PDB file of C-alpha atoms in Angstrom:
ATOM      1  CA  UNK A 311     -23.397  10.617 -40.346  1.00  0.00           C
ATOM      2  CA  UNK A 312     -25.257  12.714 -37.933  1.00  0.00           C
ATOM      3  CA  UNK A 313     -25.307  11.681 -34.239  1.00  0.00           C
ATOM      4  CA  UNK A 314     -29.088  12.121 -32.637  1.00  0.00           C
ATOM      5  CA  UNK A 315     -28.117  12.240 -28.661  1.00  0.00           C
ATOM      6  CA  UNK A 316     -31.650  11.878 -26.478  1.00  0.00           C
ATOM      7  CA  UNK A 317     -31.789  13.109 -22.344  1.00  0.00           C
ATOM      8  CA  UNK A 318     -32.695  11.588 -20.415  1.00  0.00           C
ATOM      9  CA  UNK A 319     -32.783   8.249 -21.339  1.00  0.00           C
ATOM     10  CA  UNK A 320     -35.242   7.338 -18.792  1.00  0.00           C
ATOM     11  CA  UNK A 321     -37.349   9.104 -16.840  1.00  0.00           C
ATOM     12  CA  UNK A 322     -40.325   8.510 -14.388  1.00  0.00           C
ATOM     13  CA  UNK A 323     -43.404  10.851 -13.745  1.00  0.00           C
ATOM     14  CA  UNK A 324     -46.662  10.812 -12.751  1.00  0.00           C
ATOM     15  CA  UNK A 325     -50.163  11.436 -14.927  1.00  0.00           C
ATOM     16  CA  UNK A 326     -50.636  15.098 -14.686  1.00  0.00           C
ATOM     17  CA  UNK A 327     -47.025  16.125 -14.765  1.00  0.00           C
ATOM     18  CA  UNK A 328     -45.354  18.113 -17.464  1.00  0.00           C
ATOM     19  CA  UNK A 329     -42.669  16.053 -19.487  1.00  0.00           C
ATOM     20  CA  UNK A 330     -39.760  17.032 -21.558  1.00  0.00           C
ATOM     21  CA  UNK A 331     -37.888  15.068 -23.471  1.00  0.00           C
ATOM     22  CA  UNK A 332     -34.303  16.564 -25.384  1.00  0.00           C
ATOM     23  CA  UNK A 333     -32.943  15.601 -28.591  1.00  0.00           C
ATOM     24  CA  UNK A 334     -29.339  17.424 -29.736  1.00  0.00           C
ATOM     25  CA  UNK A 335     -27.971  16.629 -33.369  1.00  0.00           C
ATOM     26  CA  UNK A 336     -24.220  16.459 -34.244  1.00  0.00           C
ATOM     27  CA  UNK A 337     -24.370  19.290 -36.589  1.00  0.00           C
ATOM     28  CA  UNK A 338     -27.315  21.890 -37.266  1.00  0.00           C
ATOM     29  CA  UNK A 339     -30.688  19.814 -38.996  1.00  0.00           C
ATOM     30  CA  UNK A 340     -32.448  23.092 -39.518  1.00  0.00           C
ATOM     31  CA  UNK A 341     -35.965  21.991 -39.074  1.00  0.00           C
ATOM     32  CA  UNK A 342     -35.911  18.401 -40.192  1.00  0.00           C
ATOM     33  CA  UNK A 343     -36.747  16.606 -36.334  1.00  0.00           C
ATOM     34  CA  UNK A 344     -39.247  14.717 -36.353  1.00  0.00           C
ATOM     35  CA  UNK A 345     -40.390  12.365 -32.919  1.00  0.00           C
ATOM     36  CA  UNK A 346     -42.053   9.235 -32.669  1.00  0.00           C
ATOM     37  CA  UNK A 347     -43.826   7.152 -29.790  1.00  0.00           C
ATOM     38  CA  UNK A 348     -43.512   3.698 -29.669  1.00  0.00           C
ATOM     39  CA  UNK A 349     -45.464   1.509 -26.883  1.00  0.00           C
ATOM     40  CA  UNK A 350     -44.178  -1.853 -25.697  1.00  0.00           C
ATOM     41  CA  UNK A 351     -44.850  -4.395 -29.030  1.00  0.00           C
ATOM     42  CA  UNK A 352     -46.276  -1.719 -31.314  1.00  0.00           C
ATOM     43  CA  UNK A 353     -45.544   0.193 -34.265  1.00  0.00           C
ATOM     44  CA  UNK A 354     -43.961   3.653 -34.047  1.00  0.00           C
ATOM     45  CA  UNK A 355     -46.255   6.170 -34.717  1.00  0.00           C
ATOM     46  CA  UNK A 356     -45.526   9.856 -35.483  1.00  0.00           C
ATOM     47  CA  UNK A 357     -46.157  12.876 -33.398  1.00  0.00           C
ATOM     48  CA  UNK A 358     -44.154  15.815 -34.743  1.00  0.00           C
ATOM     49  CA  UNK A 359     -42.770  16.893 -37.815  1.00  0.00           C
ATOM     50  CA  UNK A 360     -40.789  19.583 -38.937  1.00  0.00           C
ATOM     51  CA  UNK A 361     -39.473  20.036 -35.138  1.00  0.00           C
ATOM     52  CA  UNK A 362     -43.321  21.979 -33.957  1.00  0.00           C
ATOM     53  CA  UNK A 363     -45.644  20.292 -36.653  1.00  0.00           C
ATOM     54  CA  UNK A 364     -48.370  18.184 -34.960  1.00  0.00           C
ATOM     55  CA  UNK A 365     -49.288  14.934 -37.216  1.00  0.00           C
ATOM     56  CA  UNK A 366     -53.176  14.802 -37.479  1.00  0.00           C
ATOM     57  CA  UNK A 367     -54.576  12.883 -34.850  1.00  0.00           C
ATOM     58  CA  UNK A 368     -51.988  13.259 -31.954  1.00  0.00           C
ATOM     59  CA  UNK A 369     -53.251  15.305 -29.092  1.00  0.00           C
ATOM     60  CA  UNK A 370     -52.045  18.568 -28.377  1.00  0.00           C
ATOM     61  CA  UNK A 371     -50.514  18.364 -25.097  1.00  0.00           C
ATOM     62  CA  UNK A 372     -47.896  17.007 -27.616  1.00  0.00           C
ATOM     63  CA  UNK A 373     -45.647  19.448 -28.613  1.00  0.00           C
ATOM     64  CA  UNK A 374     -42.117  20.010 -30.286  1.00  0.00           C
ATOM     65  CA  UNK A 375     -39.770  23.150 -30.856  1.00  0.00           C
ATOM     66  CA  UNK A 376     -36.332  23.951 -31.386  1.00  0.00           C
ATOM     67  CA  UNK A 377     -33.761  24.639 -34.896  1.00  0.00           C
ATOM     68  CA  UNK A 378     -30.165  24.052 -35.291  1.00  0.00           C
ATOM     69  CA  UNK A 379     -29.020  21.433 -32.914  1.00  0.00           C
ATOM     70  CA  UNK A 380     -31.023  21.422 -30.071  1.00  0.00           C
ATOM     71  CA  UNK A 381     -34.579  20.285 -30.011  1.00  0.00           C
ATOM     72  CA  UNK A 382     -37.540  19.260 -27.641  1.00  0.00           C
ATOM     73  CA  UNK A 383     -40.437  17.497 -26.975  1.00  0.00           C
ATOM     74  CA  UNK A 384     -43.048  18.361 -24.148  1.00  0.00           C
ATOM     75  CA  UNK A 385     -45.866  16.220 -22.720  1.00  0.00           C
ATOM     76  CA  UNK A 386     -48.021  19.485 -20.927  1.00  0.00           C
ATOM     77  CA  UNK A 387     -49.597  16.882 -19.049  1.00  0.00           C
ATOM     78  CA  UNK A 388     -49.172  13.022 -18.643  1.00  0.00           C
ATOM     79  CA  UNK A 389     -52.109  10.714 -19.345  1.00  0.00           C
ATOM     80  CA  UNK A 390     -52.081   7.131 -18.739  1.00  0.00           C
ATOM     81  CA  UNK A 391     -51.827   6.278 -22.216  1.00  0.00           C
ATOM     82  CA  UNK A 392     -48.365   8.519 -23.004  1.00  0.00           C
ATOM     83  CA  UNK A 393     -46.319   6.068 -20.981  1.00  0.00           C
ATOM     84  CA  UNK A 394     -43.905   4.593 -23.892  1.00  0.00           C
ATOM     85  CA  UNK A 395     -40.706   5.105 -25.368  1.00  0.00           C
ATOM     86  CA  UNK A 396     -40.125   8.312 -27.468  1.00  0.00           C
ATOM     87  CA  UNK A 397     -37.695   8.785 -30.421  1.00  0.00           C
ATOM     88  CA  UNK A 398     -36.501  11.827 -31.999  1.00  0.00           C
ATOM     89  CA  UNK A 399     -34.995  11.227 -35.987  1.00  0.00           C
ATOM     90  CA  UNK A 400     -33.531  13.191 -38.513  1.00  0.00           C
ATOM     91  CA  UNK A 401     -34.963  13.887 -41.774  1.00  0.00           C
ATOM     92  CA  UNK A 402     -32.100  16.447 -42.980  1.00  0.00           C
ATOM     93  CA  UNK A 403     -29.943  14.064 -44.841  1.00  0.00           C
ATOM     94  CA  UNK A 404     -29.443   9.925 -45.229  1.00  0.00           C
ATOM     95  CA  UNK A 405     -28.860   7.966 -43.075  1.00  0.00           C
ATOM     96  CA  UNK A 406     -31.887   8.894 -41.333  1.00  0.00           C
ATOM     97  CA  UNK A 407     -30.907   8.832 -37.963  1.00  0.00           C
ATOM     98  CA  UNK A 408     -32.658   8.337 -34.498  1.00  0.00           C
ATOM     99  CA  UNK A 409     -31.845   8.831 -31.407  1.00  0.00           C
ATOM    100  CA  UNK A 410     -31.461   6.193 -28.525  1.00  0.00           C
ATOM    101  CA  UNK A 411     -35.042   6.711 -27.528  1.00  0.00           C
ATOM    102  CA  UNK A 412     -36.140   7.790 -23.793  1.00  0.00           C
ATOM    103  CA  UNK A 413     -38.367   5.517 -22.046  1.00  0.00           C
ATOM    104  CA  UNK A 414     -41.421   7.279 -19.784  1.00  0.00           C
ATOM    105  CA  UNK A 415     -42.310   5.194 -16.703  1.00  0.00           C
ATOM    106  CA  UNK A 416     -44.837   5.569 -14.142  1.00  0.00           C
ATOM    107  CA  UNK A 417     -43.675   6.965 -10.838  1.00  0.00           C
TER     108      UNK A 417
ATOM    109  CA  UNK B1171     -56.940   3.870 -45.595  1.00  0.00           C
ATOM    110  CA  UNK B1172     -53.525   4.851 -45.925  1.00  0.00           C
ATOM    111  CA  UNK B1173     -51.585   1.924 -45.086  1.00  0.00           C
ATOM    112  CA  UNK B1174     -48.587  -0.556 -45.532  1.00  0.00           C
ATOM    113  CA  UNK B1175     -49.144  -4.299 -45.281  1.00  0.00           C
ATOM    114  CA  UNK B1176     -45.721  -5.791 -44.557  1.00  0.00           C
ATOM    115  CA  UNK B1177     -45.527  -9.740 -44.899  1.00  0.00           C
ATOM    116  CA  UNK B1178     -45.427 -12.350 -42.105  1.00  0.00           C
ATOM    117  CA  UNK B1179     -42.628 -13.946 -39.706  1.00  0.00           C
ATOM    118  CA  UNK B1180     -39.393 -15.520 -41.003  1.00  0.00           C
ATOM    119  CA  UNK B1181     -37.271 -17.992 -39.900  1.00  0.00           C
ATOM    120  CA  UNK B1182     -33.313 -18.146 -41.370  1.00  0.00           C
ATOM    121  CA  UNK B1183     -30.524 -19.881 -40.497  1.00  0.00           C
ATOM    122  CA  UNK B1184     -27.310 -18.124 -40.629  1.00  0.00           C
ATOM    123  CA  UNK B1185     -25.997 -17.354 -43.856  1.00  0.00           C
ATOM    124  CA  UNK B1186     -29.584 -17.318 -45.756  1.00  0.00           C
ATOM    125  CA  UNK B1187     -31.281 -14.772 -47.279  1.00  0.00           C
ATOM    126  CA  UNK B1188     -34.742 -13.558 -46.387  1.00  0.00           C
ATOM    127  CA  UNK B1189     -37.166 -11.031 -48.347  1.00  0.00           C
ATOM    128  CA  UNK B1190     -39.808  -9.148 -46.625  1.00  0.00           C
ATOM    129  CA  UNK B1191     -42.311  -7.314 -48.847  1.00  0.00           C
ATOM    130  CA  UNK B1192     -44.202  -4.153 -47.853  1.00  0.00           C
ATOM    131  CA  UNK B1193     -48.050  -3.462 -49.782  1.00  0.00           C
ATOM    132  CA  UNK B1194     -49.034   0.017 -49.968  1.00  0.00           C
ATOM    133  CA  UNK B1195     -53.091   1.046 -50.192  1.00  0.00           C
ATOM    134  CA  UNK B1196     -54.922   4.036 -49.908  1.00  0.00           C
ATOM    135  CA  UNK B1197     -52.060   6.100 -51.762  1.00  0.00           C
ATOM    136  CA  UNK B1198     -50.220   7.023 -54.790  1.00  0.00           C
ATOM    137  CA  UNK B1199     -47.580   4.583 -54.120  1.00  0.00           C
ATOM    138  CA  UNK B1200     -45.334   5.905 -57.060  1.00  0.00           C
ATOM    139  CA  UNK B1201     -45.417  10.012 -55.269  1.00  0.00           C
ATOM    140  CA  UNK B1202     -43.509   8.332 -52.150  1.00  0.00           C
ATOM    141  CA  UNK B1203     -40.631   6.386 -51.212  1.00  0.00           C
ATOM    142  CA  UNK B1204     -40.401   3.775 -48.823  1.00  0.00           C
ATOM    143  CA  UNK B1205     -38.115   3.555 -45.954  1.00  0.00           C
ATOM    144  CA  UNK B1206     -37.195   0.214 -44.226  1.00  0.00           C
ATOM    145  CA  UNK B1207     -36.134   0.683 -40.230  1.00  0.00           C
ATOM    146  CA  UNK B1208     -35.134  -2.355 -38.049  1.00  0.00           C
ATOM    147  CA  UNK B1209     -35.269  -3.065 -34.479  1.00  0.00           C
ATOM    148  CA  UNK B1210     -33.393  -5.904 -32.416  1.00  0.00           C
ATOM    149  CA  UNK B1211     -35.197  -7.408 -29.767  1.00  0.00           C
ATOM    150  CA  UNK B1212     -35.247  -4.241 -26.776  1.00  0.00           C
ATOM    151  CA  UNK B1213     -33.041  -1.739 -28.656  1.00  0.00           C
ATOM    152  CA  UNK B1214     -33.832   1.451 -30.661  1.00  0.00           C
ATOM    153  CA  UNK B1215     -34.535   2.389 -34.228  1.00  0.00           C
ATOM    154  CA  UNK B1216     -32.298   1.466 -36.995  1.00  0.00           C
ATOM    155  CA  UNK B1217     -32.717   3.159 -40.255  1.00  0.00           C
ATOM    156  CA  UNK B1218     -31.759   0.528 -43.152  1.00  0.00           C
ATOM    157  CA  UNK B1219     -32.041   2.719 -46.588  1.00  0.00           C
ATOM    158  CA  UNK B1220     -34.878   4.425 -48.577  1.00  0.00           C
ATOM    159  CA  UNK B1221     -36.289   3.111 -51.913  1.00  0.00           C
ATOM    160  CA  UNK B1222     -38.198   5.879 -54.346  1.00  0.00           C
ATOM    161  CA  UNK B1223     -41.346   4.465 -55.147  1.00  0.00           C
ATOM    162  CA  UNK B1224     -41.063   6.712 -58.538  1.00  0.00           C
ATOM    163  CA  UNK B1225     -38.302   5.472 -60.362  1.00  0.00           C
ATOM    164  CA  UNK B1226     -36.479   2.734 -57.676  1.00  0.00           C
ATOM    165  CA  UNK B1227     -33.641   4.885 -56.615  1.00  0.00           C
ATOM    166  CA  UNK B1228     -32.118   4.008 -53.629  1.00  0.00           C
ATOM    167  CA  UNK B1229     -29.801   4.576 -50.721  1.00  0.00           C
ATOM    168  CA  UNK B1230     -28.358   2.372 -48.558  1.00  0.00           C
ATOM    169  CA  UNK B1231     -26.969   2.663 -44.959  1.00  0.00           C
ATOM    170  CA  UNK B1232     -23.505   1.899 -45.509  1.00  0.00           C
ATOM    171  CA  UNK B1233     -22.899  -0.893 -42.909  1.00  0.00           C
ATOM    172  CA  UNK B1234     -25.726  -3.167 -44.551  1.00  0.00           C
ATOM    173  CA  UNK B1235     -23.743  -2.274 -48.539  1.00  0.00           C
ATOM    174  CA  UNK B1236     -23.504  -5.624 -50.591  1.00  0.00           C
ATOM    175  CA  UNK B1237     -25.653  -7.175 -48.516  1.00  0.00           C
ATOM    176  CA  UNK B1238     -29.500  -5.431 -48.627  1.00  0.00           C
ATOM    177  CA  UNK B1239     -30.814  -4.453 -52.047  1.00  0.00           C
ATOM    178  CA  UNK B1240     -34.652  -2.817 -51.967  1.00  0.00           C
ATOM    179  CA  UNK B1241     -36.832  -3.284 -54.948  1.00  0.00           C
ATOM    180  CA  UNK B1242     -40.390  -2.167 -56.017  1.00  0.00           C
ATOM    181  CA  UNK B1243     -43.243  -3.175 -58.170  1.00  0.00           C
ATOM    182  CA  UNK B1244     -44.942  -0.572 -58.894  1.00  0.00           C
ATOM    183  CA  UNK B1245     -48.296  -2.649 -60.559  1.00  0.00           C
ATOM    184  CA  UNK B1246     -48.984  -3.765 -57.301  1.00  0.00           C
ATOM    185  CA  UNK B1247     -47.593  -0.802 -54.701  1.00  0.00           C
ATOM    186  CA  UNK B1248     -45.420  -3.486 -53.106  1.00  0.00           C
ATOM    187  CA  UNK B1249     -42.087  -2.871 -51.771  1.00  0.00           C
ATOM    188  CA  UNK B1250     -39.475  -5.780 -51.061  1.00  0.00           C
ATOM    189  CA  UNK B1251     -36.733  -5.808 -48.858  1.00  0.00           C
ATOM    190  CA  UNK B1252     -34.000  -8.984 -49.323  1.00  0.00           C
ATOM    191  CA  UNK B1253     -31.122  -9.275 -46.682  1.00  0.00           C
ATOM    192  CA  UNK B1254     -28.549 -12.089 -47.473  1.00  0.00           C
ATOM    193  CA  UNK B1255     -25.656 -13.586 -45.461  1.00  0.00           C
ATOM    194  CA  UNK B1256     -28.182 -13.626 -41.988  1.00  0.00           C
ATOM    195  CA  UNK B1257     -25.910 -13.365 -39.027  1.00  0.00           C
ATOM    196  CA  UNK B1258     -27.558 -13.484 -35.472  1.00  0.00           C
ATOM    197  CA  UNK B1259     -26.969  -9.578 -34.821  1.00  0.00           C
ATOM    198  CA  UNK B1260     -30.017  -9.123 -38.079  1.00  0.00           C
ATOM    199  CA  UNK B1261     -32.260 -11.162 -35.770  1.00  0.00           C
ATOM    200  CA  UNK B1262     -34.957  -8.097 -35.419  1.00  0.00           C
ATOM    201  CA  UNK B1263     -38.257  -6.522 -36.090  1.00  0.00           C
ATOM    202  CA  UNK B1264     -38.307  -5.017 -39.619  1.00  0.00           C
ATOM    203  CA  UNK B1265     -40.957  -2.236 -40.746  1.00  0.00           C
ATOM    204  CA  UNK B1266     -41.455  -0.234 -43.786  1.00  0.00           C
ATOM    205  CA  UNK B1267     -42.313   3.512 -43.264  1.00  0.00           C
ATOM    206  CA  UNK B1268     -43.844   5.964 -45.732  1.00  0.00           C
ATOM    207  CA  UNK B1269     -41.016   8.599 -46.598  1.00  0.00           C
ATOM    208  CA  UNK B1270     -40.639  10.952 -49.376  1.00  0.00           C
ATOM    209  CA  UNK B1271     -40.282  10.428 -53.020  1.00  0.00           C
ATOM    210  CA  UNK B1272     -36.664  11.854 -53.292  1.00  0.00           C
ATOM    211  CA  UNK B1273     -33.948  11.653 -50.247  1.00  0.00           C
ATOM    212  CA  UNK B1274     -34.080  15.727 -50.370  1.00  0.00           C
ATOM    213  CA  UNK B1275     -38.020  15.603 -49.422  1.00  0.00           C
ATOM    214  CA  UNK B1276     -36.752  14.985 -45.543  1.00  0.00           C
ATOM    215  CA  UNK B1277     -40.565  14.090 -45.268  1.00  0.00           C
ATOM    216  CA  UNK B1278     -41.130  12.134 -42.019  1.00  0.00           C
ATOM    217  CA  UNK B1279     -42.046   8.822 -41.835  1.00  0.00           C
ATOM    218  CA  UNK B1280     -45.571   9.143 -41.229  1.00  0.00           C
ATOM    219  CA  UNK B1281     -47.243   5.752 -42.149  1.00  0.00           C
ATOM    220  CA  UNK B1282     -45.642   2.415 -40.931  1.00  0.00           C
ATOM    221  CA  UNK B1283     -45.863  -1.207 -41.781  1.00  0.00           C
ATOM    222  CA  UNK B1284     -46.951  -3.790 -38.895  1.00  0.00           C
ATOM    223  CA  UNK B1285     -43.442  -4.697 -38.860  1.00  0.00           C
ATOM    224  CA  UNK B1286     -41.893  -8.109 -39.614  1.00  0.00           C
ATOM    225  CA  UNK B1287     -40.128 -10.587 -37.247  1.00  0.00           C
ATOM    226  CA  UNK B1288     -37.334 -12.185 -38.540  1.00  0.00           C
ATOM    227  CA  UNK B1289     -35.463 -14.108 -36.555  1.00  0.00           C
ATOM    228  CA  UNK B1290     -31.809 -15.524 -37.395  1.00  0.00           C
ATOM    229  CA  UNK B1291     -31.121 -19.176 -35.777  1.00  0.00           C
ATOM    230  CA  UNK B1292     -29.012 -22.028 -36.202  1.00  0.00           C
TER     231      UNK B1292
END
């Protein structure tokens, strides 16, 4: 199986503040990342694919990049509403894998 | 609009079986699949297996073999999840997901269910 490892896995910032989020796989993914958000008692809901692909809909102060192994996830600037737990997954091969998640809290 | 409908709350005692379902509208349900992720109360993401929604295929993550089998009907875009032998540790929140049609798609999973608490109790 592939291992999805997430840094930090908690971090706190204010609104305003850039924000980036790691994701490292066990072995190389190519392209297939994807990264979810997921606020307290709600669905995930999907922000990047394909690594750098923004999902219609999601603001573009989202962003992803990255190949290989090593991936990330930037917030360019923090709004009220970003403050949730973000997951990076796999799509390369089954079992779809996630990572831990990282949990963004208000300094 | 796109979306999955999953069914409501469950209650099981230990060693039952429970079967969520999973509606699909707004789509071609048979040009996906459908994966099914859990969640125990305050933990991550738990990918559970994939069903195609073309010709039933599926794959399994191996520590729920024997005991999870997915299922679809494809006259009414439903997908089904059944669990059997409930232990506490299954006590979760279980969602569909929109995936691809084939495990080599490595679509993401871009349209989720509302999810589906079922909850394992003696």
């Amino acid at each position: 199986d592939i291992q999805m490892t997430q840094s930090p896995s908690s971090l706190s910032a204010s609104v305003g503040d850039r924000v980036t989020i790691t994701c490292r796989a066990s072995q190389s993914i190519s392209s297939y990342l994807n990264w979810y958000q997921q606020k307290p008692g709600k669905t995930p809901n999907l922000l990047i694919y394909a690594a750098s692909s923004l999902q219609s809909g999601v603001p573009s102060r989202f962003s992803g990049s990255g190949s290989g192994t090593d991936f990330t996830l930037t917030i360019s600037s923090l709004q009220p509403e970003d403050f949730a737990t973000y997951y990076c997954q796999q799509s390369y091969s089954t079992p779809r894998t996630f990572g831990q998640g990282t949990k963004v809290e208000i300094k | 609009q796109v979306q999955l409908v999953q069914s409501g709350a469950e209650v099981k005692k230990p060693g039952a079986s429970v079967k969520v379902s999973c509606k699909a509208s707004g789509y071609t349900f048979t040009s996906y699949g459908i994966s099914w992720v859990r969640q125990a109360p305050g933990q991550g993401l738990e990918w559970m297996g994939w069903i195609s929604g073309y010709n039933g295929n599926t794959n399994y993550a191996q520590k729920l073999q024997g005991r999870v089998t997915m299922t679809t009907d494809t006259s009414t875009s439903t997908a089904y999840m059944e669990l059997r032998s409930l232990r506490s540790d299954d006590t979760a929140v279980y969602y569909c997901a929109r995936d691809g049609v084939t495990t080599v798609t490595r679509d993401a999973f871009d349209i989720w269910g509302q999810g589906t608490m079922v909850t394992v109790s003696s």
